[in-house]
Amino acid sequence: MMKRRFHGVDLHRAIAQLNSVLRPDLIVVDGLKGDLYNETGNTPVAMDRMLLGTNPVEMDSVVADTLGYAPRDIPYICHCADEGLGTCDLDQINIHALNQATTEERFTPPPHYSRRFPCHISAEGVCCTCMGNLMFALERLKDMRLLKKKQVFMIGQKSRMPFSASGDLTVSVGRCAAKLHSADITIPKCPPTANEICENMIAAM
Ligand code: SF4
């Protein structure tokens, strides 16, 4: 329940505050296979990294760098560093690697979802599972050529209906968005599965 509430406030500040009271004794990063798109792992990338550390700010800074992000570009890392919970200066961080990476490949961040799909998405305050499921569904709908510019997907506790949505097909995905918006298609589950999102869209076509 607390995790969901975090998504309804300033998530990055909430993560920083959580880190100010919870101090882990040991952090293990399982980076054997990651996913550059979402946490559900439908596009695995072999990275062969296992890392050990004790400071979450330092650990996340190293991992962010590996994934192609500057640590200070990620607001919660910035807040944590500014509040003295750890450094994000990569030159000062000493992380223990449990294994030797078989590749020195560096990764680039994936395109933002707003550039991946030919539709409008408002996803402020969304939980990761809900978003992951929507991404799966949009991939499938894109493959089926059912995504269009004049579709608006709203998902999350702070999602917004665009001012210029008249004439568009509006879709409220998840219980939070269903409470906020009166849309053409409403999927009031928490969270809805990718298949439920697809079935609702296909039925409306
Ligand atoms: S509907 Fe989605 S965004 Fe809302 S609480 Fe459930 S999982 Fe989170």
Short mmCIF file of N, CA and C and ligand atoms in Angstrom, two decimals, residues 3-5 7 123-131 133 155-158 173-178 187-192, ligand 1:
data_model
loop_
_atom_site.label_atom_id
_atom_site.label_comp_id
_atom_site.label_asym_id
_atom_site.label_seq_id
_atom_site.Cartn_x
_atom_site.Cartn_y
_atom_site.Cartn_z
N LYS A 3 3.84 1.56 -1.18
CA LYS A 3 4.48 1.71 -2.49
C LYS A 3 3.54 2.46 -3.45
N ARG A 4 2.27 2.08 -3.41
CA ARG A 4 1.32 2.78 -4.29
C ARG A 4 1.19 4.24 -3.91
N ARG A 5 1.20 4.52 -2.60
CA ARG A 5 1.07 5.92 -2.17
C ARG A 5 2.28 6.73 -2.63
N HIS A 7 3.76 6.48 -5.36
CA HIS A 7 3.56 6.89 -6.76
C HIS A 7 2.60 8.06 -6.88
N ALA A 123 1.16 9.14 -18.27
CA ALA A 123 1.42 8.08 -17.30
C ALA A 123 1.97 8.63 -15.98
N GLU A 124 1.54 9.84 -15.60
CA GLU A 124 2.05 10.42 -14.36
C GLU A 124 1.53 9.61 -13.15
N GLY A 125 2.42 9.31 -12.24
CA GLY A 125 2.05 8.61 -11.01
C GLY A 125 1.69 7.14 -11.20
N VAL A 126 2.20 6.53 -12.25
CA VAL A 126 1.85 5.12 -12.52
C VAL A 126 2.78 4.18 -11.76
N CYS A 127 2.26 3.01 -11.35
CA CYS A 127 3.10 1.97 -10.74
C CYS A 127 3.84 1.22 -11.86
N CYS A 128 4.97 0.62 -11.49
CA CYS A 128 5.80 -0.04 -12.50
C CYS A 128 5.08 -1.22 -13.17
N THR A 129 4.34 -2.00 -12.39
CA THR A 129 3.69 -3.18 -12.97
C THR A 129 2.65 -2.75 -14.00
N CYS A 130 1.86 -1.77 -13.62
CA CYS A 130 0.83 -1.26 -14.54
C CYS A 130 1.48 -0.78 -15.84
N MET A 131 2.58 -0.03 -15.69
CA MET A 131 3.25 0.54 -16.86
C MET A 131 3.85 -0.57 -17.71
N ASN A 133 2.85 -3.63 -17.96
CA ASN A 133 1.77 -4.32 -18.67
C ASN A 133 1.27 -3.49 -19.86
N ILE A 155 -2.96 6.48 -17.71
CA ILE A 155 -2.66 5.43 -16.74
C ILE A 155 -1.95 6.08 -15.54
N GLY A 156 -2.31 5.69 -14.32
CA GLY A 156 -1.62 6.23 -13.14
C GLY A 156 -2.44 7.24 -12.37
N GLN A 157 -1.97 7.49 -11.15
CA GLN A 157 -2.74 8.30 -10.20
C GLN A 157 -2.81 9.78 -10.55
N LYS A 158 -1.91 10.24 -11.44
CA LYS A 158 -1.92 11.67 -11.78
C LYS A 158 -2.00 11.88 -13.29
N VAL A 173 -6.58 3.29 -18.38
CA VAL A 173 -6.00 1.97 -18.08
C VAL A 173 -5.70 1.89 -16.58
N GLY A 174 -6.35 0.94 -15.89
CA GLY A 174 -6.11 0.77 -14.45
C GLY A 174 -7.15 1.51 -13.62
N ARG A 175 -7.25 1.06 -12.38
CA ARG A 175 -8.28 1.61 -11.49
C ARG A 175 -8.06 3.09 -11.20
N CYS A 176 -6.81 3.51 -11.05
CA CYS A 176 -6.54 4.91 -10.74
C CYS A 176 -7.04 5.83 -11.85
N ALA A 177 -6.66 5.51 -13.08
CA ALA A 177 -7.06 6.37 -14.21
C ALA A 177 -8.56 6.30 -14.42
N ALA A 178 -9.16 5.12 -14.15
CA ALA A 178 -10.60 4.97 -14.34
C ALA A 178 -11.36 5.90 -13.39
N ILE A 187 -10.69 0.47 -18.27
CA ILE A 187 -10.24 -0.87 -17.82
C ILE A 187 -9.89 -0.73 -16.34
N PRO A 188 -10.88 -0.87 -15.45
CA PRO A 188 -10.68 -0.49 -14.04
C PRO A 188 -10.07 -1.58 -13.17
N LYS A 189 -9.04 -2.25 -13.64
CA LYS A 189 -8.38 -3.29 -12.85
C LYS A 189 -7.14 -2.71 -12.17
N CYS A 190 -6.64 -3.41 -11.15
CA CYS A 190 -5.44 -2.94 -10.44
C CYS A 190 -4.48 -4.11 -10.18
N PRO A 191 -3.47 -4.29 -11.03
CA PRO A 191 -3.30 -3.66 -12.33
C PRO A 191 -3.99 -4.48 -13.41
N PRO A 192 -4.35 -3.90 -14.54
CA PRO A 192 -4.88 -4.71 -15.65
C PRO A 192 -3.74 -5.48 -16.30
S1 SF4 B 1 -4.27 0.77 -11.12
FE1 SF4 B 1 -2.13 0.67 -11.73
S2 SF4 B 1 -1.28 2.67 -11.22
FE2 SF4 B 1 -3.18 2.41 -10.04
S3 SF4 B 1 -2.56 1.53 -8.05
FE3 SF4 B 1 -3.14 -0.16 -9.42
S4 SF4 B 1 -1.20 -0.80 -10.33
FE4 SF4 B 1 -0.86 1.26 -9.50
#
